[in-house]
Amino acid sequence: MTGITSHGEKRLVLVSGRAHPELAQAVADELGIEVVPTTLYDFANGEIYVRFAESVRGADAFVLQSHTAPINEWIMEQLLMVDALKRASVKQVTAVIPFYGYARQDKKHRGREPISARLMADMFATAGADRLMSVDLHAAQTQGFFNGPVDHLWAMPILTDYVRTRVDLGNAAVVSPDAGRIRVAEQWAAKLGGVPLAFVHKTRDITRPNQAVANRVVGDVEGRDCVLVDDLIDTGGTIAEAAKVLMAAGAKSVIVAATHGVLSDPAVRRLSESGAREVVITDTLPIPADKHFEQLKVLSIAPLLARAIREVFDDGSVTSLFDGNV
């Protein structure tokens, strides 16, 4: 036999940027490891410096960074960390992106627009990422933008396990905030035991971002505990208006459930005044103290990320996390 065979053990390392260190620490705790010590700071002109304080040669490196505000800074920081890892001779780099920046710009609505979600994938490939991992992409086909493995994780099991303890499933309905999310609402309805499905008809002006008008409910919600589901809440306009429409249509109560809490202003005010009994999100993005409000419930995504990272490292099946099949 030619060549040399190494009998060394595989090594997993977790690297974190500055966007959401609490999540990285929670993932590390779930894995039973420490986050790699990293020097990260900004130069006077805003350029970012990255250096890892220990050797990562030959390791399987997972670089966790959620794209929160200021989003462009944290994307650039993660790209630099990926580049630094490749130049430090790691075996494989997985960019773990709980919230994938620019995911909503996955197609052209009009001429002369970019497809920004594709550009994001290209940048991570150029930086040296071998694999991407994210949670609840805005559109599943975004996986096809990256020419390599993409682990698309679902927060739905975490959210449904909580929501089923908060509503009477015999008198519940799952509601999509618009026609475009009906497929997700159908999956929610199935997970909750086949409860009825409804959706809110709305209109949106594509020339005015973050603005939509909820019109009417399609489906029977009168007297029911409604679970209003979406992938993310940004300024809260769509969800808040949908909650009001549901209450006006005779809903007994409304629980909002979403994976990503972007919560750009004035989301906190809108959600707290929407009439929703509870707003349930995960911590894929950091939720600072000034964005907490009485109805808000934040669930940890760390166990899901840790299990997926372990499956990738052990050459296991990420799909088995959701359907039980290898």
Short mmCIF file of C-alpha atoms in Angstrom, two decimals:
data_model
loop_
_atom_site.label_atom_id
_atom_site.label_comp_id
_atom_site.label_asym_id
_atom_site.label_seq_id
_atom_site.Cartn_x
_atom_site.Cartn_y
_atom_site.Cartn_z
CA MET A 1 0.00 0.00 0.00
CA THR A 2 1.36 3.41 -0.94
CA GLY A 3 1.15 6.49 1.24
CA ILE A 4 0.85 6.86 4.98
CA THR A 5 -2.21 5.96 7.05
CA SER A 6 -2.85 8.05 10.16
CA HIS A 7 -4.42 6.47 13.20
CA GLY A 8 -5.20 9.79 14.89
CA GLU A 9 -8.71 10.51 16.13
CA LYS A 10 -11.06 13.01 14.52
CA ARG A 11 -11.36 16.39 16.25
CA LEU A 12 -14.39 18.70 16.37
CA VAL A 13 -13.91 22.39 17.11
CA LEU A 14 -16.57 25.09 17.51
CA VAL A 15 -15.73 28.68 16.60
CA SER A 16 -17.96 31.67 17.29
CA GLY A 17 -18.11 35.24 16.10
CA ARG A 18 -19.33 38.15 18.17
CA ALA A 19 -22.92 38.27 16.89
CA HIS A 20 -24.48 35.73 19.28
CA PRO A 21 -21.86 34.31 21.70
CA GLU A 22 -24.54 33.15 24.15
CA LEU A 23 -25.90 30.71 21.57
CA ALA A 24 -22.42 29.43 20.75
CA GLN A 25 -21.75 28.79 24.44
CA ALA A 26 -25.07 26.97 24.80
CA VAL A 27 -24.22 24.77 21.81
CA ALA A 28 -20.75 24.08 23.25
CA ASP A 29 -22.34 23.11 26.57
CA GLU A 30 -24.64 20.67 24.76
CA LEU A 31 -21.61 19.14 22.98
CA GLY A 32 -19.52 19.06 26.14
CA ILE A 33 -16.71 21.13 24.65
CA GLU A 34 -15.33 24.68 24.87
CA VAL A 35 -15.60 27.34 22.18
CA VAL A 36 -12.19 27.91 20.56
CA PRO A 37 -10.60 31.07 22.05
CA THR A 38 -10.59 33.68 19.30
CA THR A 39 -9.27 37.21 19.02
CA LEU A 40 -11.77 39.44 17.23
CA TYR A 41 -11.70 43.22 17.06
CA ASP A 42 -12.30 46.17 14.72
CA PHE A 43 -9.64 48.46 13.37
CA ALA A 44 -10.26 52.21 13.46
CA ASN A 45 -11.66 52.16 9.92
CA GLY A 46 -14.07 49.29 10.65
CA GLU A 47 -12.00 46.43 9.20
CA ILE A 48 -12.18 43.21 11.23
CA TYR A 49 -9.24 41.26 12.63
CA VAL A 50 -9.49 37.49 13.30
CA ARG A 51 -7.05 35.06 14.89
CA PHE A 52 -7.59 31.73 16.67
CA ALA A 53 -5.65 31.30 19.90
CA GLU A 54 -4.97 27.57 19.44
CA SER A 55 -4.14 25.16 16.64
CA VAL A 56 -7.05 23.85 14.58
CA ARG A 57 -4.96 21.87 12.09
CA GLY A 58 -6.78 18.78 10.79
CA ALA A 59 -9.98 19.52 12.72
CA ASP A 60 -13.59 19.55 11.56
CA ALA A 61 -14.44 23.19 12.27
CA PHE A 62 -17.94 24.56 12.79
CA VAL A 63 -18.18 28.36 12.57
CA LEU A 64 -21.31 29.67 14.27
CA GLN A 65 -22.55 33.15 13.47
CA SER A 66 -26.14 34.33 13.28
CA HIS A 67 -26.73 37.25 10.95
CA THR A 68 -28.27 39.82 13.26
CA ALA A 69 -27.95 43.61 13.11
CA PRO A 70 -25.57 45.07 12.03
CA ILE A 71 -25.99 42.22 9.59
CA ASN A 72 -23.31 43.09 7.04
CA GLU A 73 -20.63 43.33 9.71
CA TRP A 74 -21.38 39.88 11.10
CA ILE A 75 -21.53 38.29 7.66
CA MET A 76 -18.10 39.72 6.87
CA GLU A 77 -16.73 38.52 10.21
CA GLN A 78 -17.93 34.97 9.55
CA LEU A 79 -16.41 34.99 6.06
CA LEU A 80 -13.08 36.05 7.54
CA MET A 81 -13.27 33.30 10.16
CA VAL A 82 -13.90 30.71 7.44
CA ASP A 83 -10.94 32.02 5.45
CA ALA A 84 -8.70 31.97 8.52
CA LEU A 85 -9.67 28.36 9.27
CA LYS A 86 -8.88 27.19 5.74
CA ARG A 87 -5.50 28.90 5.92
CA ALA A 88 -4.92 27.22 9.31
CA SER A 89 -5.20 23.79 7.60
CA VAL A 90 -8.48 22.53 9.01
CA LYS A 91 -9.89 19.38 7.45
CA GLN A 92 -13.39 20.72 6.82
CA VAL A 93 -15.28 23.95 7.51
CA THR A 94 -19.01 24.09 8.16
CA ALA A 95 -20.55 27.56 8.33
CA VAL A 96 -23.34 27.32 10.91
CA ILE A 97 -25.78 30.14 10.17
CA PRO A 98 -28.88 29.84 12.40
CA PHE A 99 -30.41 32.85 10.63
CA TYR A 100 -29.21 33.16 7.01
CA GLY A 101 -28.84 36.80 6.02
CA TYR A 102 -30.48 37.98 2.79
CA ALA A 103 -32.57 34.78 2.63
CA ARG A 104 -35.68 36.75 1.66
CA GLN A 105 -33.95 38.02 -1.50
CA ASP A 106 -34.01 34.59 -3.15
CA LYS A 107 -35.47 35.64 -6.50
CA LYS A 108 -35.98 38.65 -8.73
CA HIS A 109 -39.34 40.37 -8.32
CA ARG A 110 -38.45 42.99 -10.93
CA GLY A 111 -35.71 43.64 -13.47
CA ARG A 112 -32.25 44.87 -12.43
CA GLU A 113 -32.46 43.33 -8.92
CA PRO A 114 -29.84 41.01 -7.40
CA ILE A 115 -30.48 37.50 -6.14
CA SER A 116 -28.75 38.23 -2.87
CA ALA A 117 -29.30 34.83 -1.25
CA ARG A 118 -27.32 33.25 -4.11
CA LEU A 119 -24.53 35.78 -3.70
CA MET A 120 -24.31 34.86 -0.02
CA ALA A 121 -23.79 31.20 -0.89
CA ASP A 122 -21.14 32.12 -3.45
CA MET A 123 -19.25 34.22 -0.90
CA PHE A 124 -19.13 31.40 1.64
CA ALA A 125 -17.94 28.98 -1.03
CA THR A 126 -15.22 31.43 -2.08
CA ALA A 127 -14.14 31.94 1.53
CA GLY A 128 -13.64 28.18 1.84
CA ALA A 129 -16.77 26.74 3.46
CA ASP A 130 -17.26 23.08 2.59
CA ARG A 131 -20.74 22.88 4.07
CA LEU A 132 -23.57 25.15 5.26
CA MET A 133 -25.98 24.61 8.13
CA SER A 134 -29.00 26.81 8.76
CA VAL A 135 -32.42 26.78 10.42
CA ASP A 136 -35.71 27.34 8.57
CA LEU A 137 -34.53 29.05 5.40
CA HIS A 138 -37.11 31.48 4.01
CA ALA A 139 -37.31 29.31 0.89
CA ALA A 140 -36.09 25.70 0.86
CA GLN A 141 -34.71 26.03 -2.68
CA THR A 142 -32.02 28.35 -1.31
CA GLN A 143 -30.17 25.11 -0.51
CA GLY A 144 -29.51 24.80 -4.24
CA PHE A 145 -27.53 28.05 -4.33
CA PHE A 146 -24.57 26.40 -2.54
CA ASN A 147 -22.60 23.82 -4.51
CA GLY A 148 -22.08 21.48 -1.59
CA PRO A 149 -23.94 19.91 1.35
CA VAL A 150 -26.51 22.12 3.07
CA ASP A 151 -28.07 20.97 6.33
CA HIS A 152 -31.50 22.63 6.48
CA LEU A 153 -32.70 22.25 10.06
CA TRP A 154 -36.31 22.65 11.21
CA ALA A 155 -37.31 24.39 14.42
CA MET A 156 -40.86 23.10 14.03
CA PRO A 157 -40.48 20.16 16.47
CA ILE A 158 -39.23 22.53 19.18
CA LEU A 159 -42.06 25.00 18.56
CA THR A 160 -44.83 22.40 18.23
CA ASP A 161 -43.78 20.59 21.40
CA TYR A 162 -44.23 23.85 23.29
CA VAL A 163 -47.39 25.05 21.54
CA ARG A 164 -49.26 21.77 22.11
CA THR A 165 -48.98 22.47 25.87
CA ARG A 166 -50.53 25.93 25.42
CA VAL A 167 -53.68 25.24 23.39
CA ASP A 168 -56.64 22.88 23.43
CA LEU A 169 -55.88 20.72 20.38
CA GLY A 170 -59.52 19.71 20.19
CA ASN A 171 -60.46 23.33 19.55
CA ALA A 172 -57.43 24.68 17.71
CA ALA A 173 -56.65 25.90 14.21
CA VAL A 174 -53.33 26.57 12.48
CA VAL A 175 -53.28 29.79 10.50
CA SER A 176 -50.83 30.93 7.80
CA PRO A 177 -50.32 34.72 7.72
CA ASP A 178 -50.45 34.62 3.91
CA ALA A 179 -51.03 32.23 1.03
CA GLY A 180 -47.27 31.76 0.50
CA ARG A 181 -46.78 29.97 3.85
CA ILE A 182 -49.66 27.51 3.54
CA ARG A 183 -47.33 24.54 3.01
CA VAL A 184 -45.61 25.26 6.34
CA ALA A 185 -48.99 25.68 8.04
CA GLU A 186 -50.07 22.29 6.66
CA GLN A 187 -47.02 20.69 8.27
CA TRP A 188 -47.83 22.41 11.55
CA ALA A 189 -51.44 21.19 11.39
CA ALA A 190 -50.25 17.62 10.83
CA LYS A 191 -47.78 17.85 13.73
CA LEU A 192 -50.58 19.05 16.01
CA GLY A 193 -52.75 16.07 15.17
CA GLY A 194 -54.61 17.22 12.06
CA VAL A 195 -56.21 20.42 13.37
CA PRO A 196 -58.09 22.63 10.86
CA LEU A 197 -56.17 25.01 8.60
CA ALA A 198 -56.84 28.63 7.64
CA PHE A 199 -54.94 31.53 6.11
CA VAL A 200 -55.09 35.30 6.06
CA HIS A 201 -55.45 36.85 2.65
CA LYS A 202 -53.17 39.87 2.34
CA THR A 203 -51.78 42.23 -0.25
CA ARG A 204 -48.20 43.50 -0.47
CA ASP A 205 -46.60 46.30 -2.48
CA ILE A 206 -43.20 44.94 -3.62
CA THR A 207 -41.88 48.50 -3.96
CA ARG A 208 -42.41 49.14 -0.23
CA PRO A 209 -40.47 46.73 2.02
CA ASN A 210 -41.86 45.48 5.34
CA GLN A 211 -45.38 46.64 4.57
CA ALA A 212 -48.43 44.44 4.02
CA VAL A 213 -52.17 44.74 4.51
CA ALA A 214 -54.12 41.84 6.05
CA ASN A 215 -57.58 41.62 4.55
CA ARG A 216 -59.69 38.64 5.62
CA VAL A 217 -59.50 35.10 6.97
CA VAL A 218 -60.05 32.14 4.64
CA GLY A 219 -61.15 29.22 6.80
CA ASP A 220 -63.11 28.65 10.03
CA VAL A 221 -61.48 30.22 13.10
CA GLU A 222 -64.52 31.33 15.11
CA GLY A 223 -64.25 30.22 18.74
CA ARG A 224 -60.92 28.47 18.15
CA ASP A 225 -57.47 28.82 19.68
CA CYS A 226 -55.49 29.93 16.64
CA VAL A 227 -51.79 29.22 16.13
CA LEU A 228 -50.43 31.79 13.70
CA VAL A 229 -47.18 30.45 12.19
CA ASP A 230 -44.37 32.00 10.14
CA ASP A 231 -40.63 31.58 9.60
CA LEU A 232 -39.62 35.01 10.90
CA ILE A 233 -40.93 38.20 12.44
CA ASP A 234 -39.16 41.35 11.28
CA THR A 235 -41.09 44.58 11.84
CA GLY A 236 -44.12 42.59 12.96
CA GLY A 237 -46.57 44.27 10.59
CA THR A 238 -47.81 41.12 8.86
CA ILE A 239 -48.18 39.03 12.02
CA ALA A 240 -49.72 41.79 14.13
CA GLU A 241 -52.33 42.63 11.50
CA ALA A 242 -53.08 38.95 10.96
CA ALA A 243 -53.62 38.49 14.72
CA LYS A 244 -56.05 41.40 14.75
CA VAL A 245 -57.94 40.00 11.76
CA LEU A 246 -58.24 36.63 13.50
CA MET A 247 -59.61 38.19 16.67
CA ALA A 248 -62.06 40.24 14.61
CA ALA A 249 -63.16 37.00 12.91
CA GLY A 250 -64.11 35.53 16.28
CA ALA A 251 -61.00 33.59 17.29
CA LYS A 252 -60.96 32.62 20.97
CA SER A 253 -57.22 33.35 21.26
CA VAL A 254 -54.11 33.73 19.10
CA ILE A 255 -50.64 32.33 19.71
CA VAL A 256 -47.94 33.49 17.30
CA ALA A 257 -45.12 31.01 16.60
CA ALA A 258 -42.07 31.80 14.48
CA THR A 259 -38.49 30.56 14.25
CA HIS A 260 -36.56 33.79 13.85
CA GLY A 261 -37.18 36.89 15.96
CA VAL A 262 -35.61 39.70 13.96
CA LEU A 263 -37.86 42.17 15.80
CA SER A 264 -36.86 45.35 14.01
CA ASP A 265 -38.62 48.48 15.24
CA PRO A 266 -41.55 48.82 15.74
CA ALA A 267 -42.10 45.05 16.12
CA VAL A 268 -42.18 45.03 19.92
CA ARG A 269 -44.92 47.64 20.08
CA ARG A 270 -46.93 46.02 17.29
CA LEU A 271 -46.75 42.54 18.79
CA SER A 272 -47.52 43.65 22.33
CA GLU A 273 -50.59 45.53 21.06
CA SER A 274 -51.73 42.88 18.56
CA GLY A 275 -53.99 40.96 20.94
CA ALA A 276 -51.89 37.79 20.67
CA ARG A 277 -51.88 35.83 23.92
CA GLU A 278 -48.31 34.67 23.38
CA VAL A 279 -45.49 35.18 20.86
CA VAL A 280 -43.18 32.15 20.70
CA ILE A 281 -39.80 32.32 18.94
CA THR A 282 -36.42 30.60 19.18
CA ASP A 283 -33.05 32.17 19.96
CA THR A 284 -31.55 31.76 16.48
CA LEU A 285 -31.02 35.51 16.84
CA PRO A 286 -30.07 37.33 20.05
CA ILE A 287 -33.03 38.99 21.76
CA PRO A 288 -31.71 41.98 23.77
CA ALA A 289 -33.48 43.07 26.93
CA ASP A 290 -35.14 46.05 25.26
CA LYS A 291 -36.92 43.69 22.85
CA HIS A 292 -38.49 41.53 25.52
CA PHE A 293 -42.18 42.07 26.29
CA GLU A 294 -44.80 40.37 28.42
CA GLN A 295 -46.17 37.97 25.80
CA LEU A 296 -42.77 36.89 24.47
CA LYS A 297 -41.49 33.32 25.00
CA VAL A 298 -38.01 32.41 23.69
CA LEU A 299 -37.10 28.72 23.19
CA SER A 300 -33.53 27.45 22.91
CA ILE A 301 -32.32 26.25 19.50
CA ALA A 302 -28.97 25.06 20.95
CA PRO A 303 -29.97 21.38 21.45
CA LEU A 304 -31.01 21.12 17.79
CA LEU A 305 -27.82 22.76 16.50
CA ALA A 306 -25.64 20.61 18.77
CA ARG A 307 -27.32 17.39 17.64
CA ALA A 308 -26.96 18.35 13.98
CA ILE A 309 -23.29 19.28 14.43
CA ARG A 310 -22.66 15.95 16.14
CA GLU A 311 -24.41 14.03 13.35
CA VAL A 312 -22.31 15.77 10.70
CA PHE A 313 -19.11 15.15 12.65
CA ASP A 314 -19.96 11.46 13.17
CA ASP A 315 -21.02 11.03 9.50
CA GLY A 316 -24.56 10.37 10.72
CA SER A 317 -27.92 11.42 9.33
CA VAL A 318 -29.23 14.93 9.92
CA THR A 319 -32.56 13.91 8.35
CA SER A 320 -33.04 11.41 11.19
CA LEU A 321 -33.40 14.33 13.60
CA PHE A 322 -36.80 15.06 12.08
CA ASP A 323 -38.33 11.87 10.68
CA GLY A 324 -36.62 9.21 12.79
CA ASN A 325 -35.19 7.45 9.73
CA VAL A 326 -31.48 7.10 8.94
#
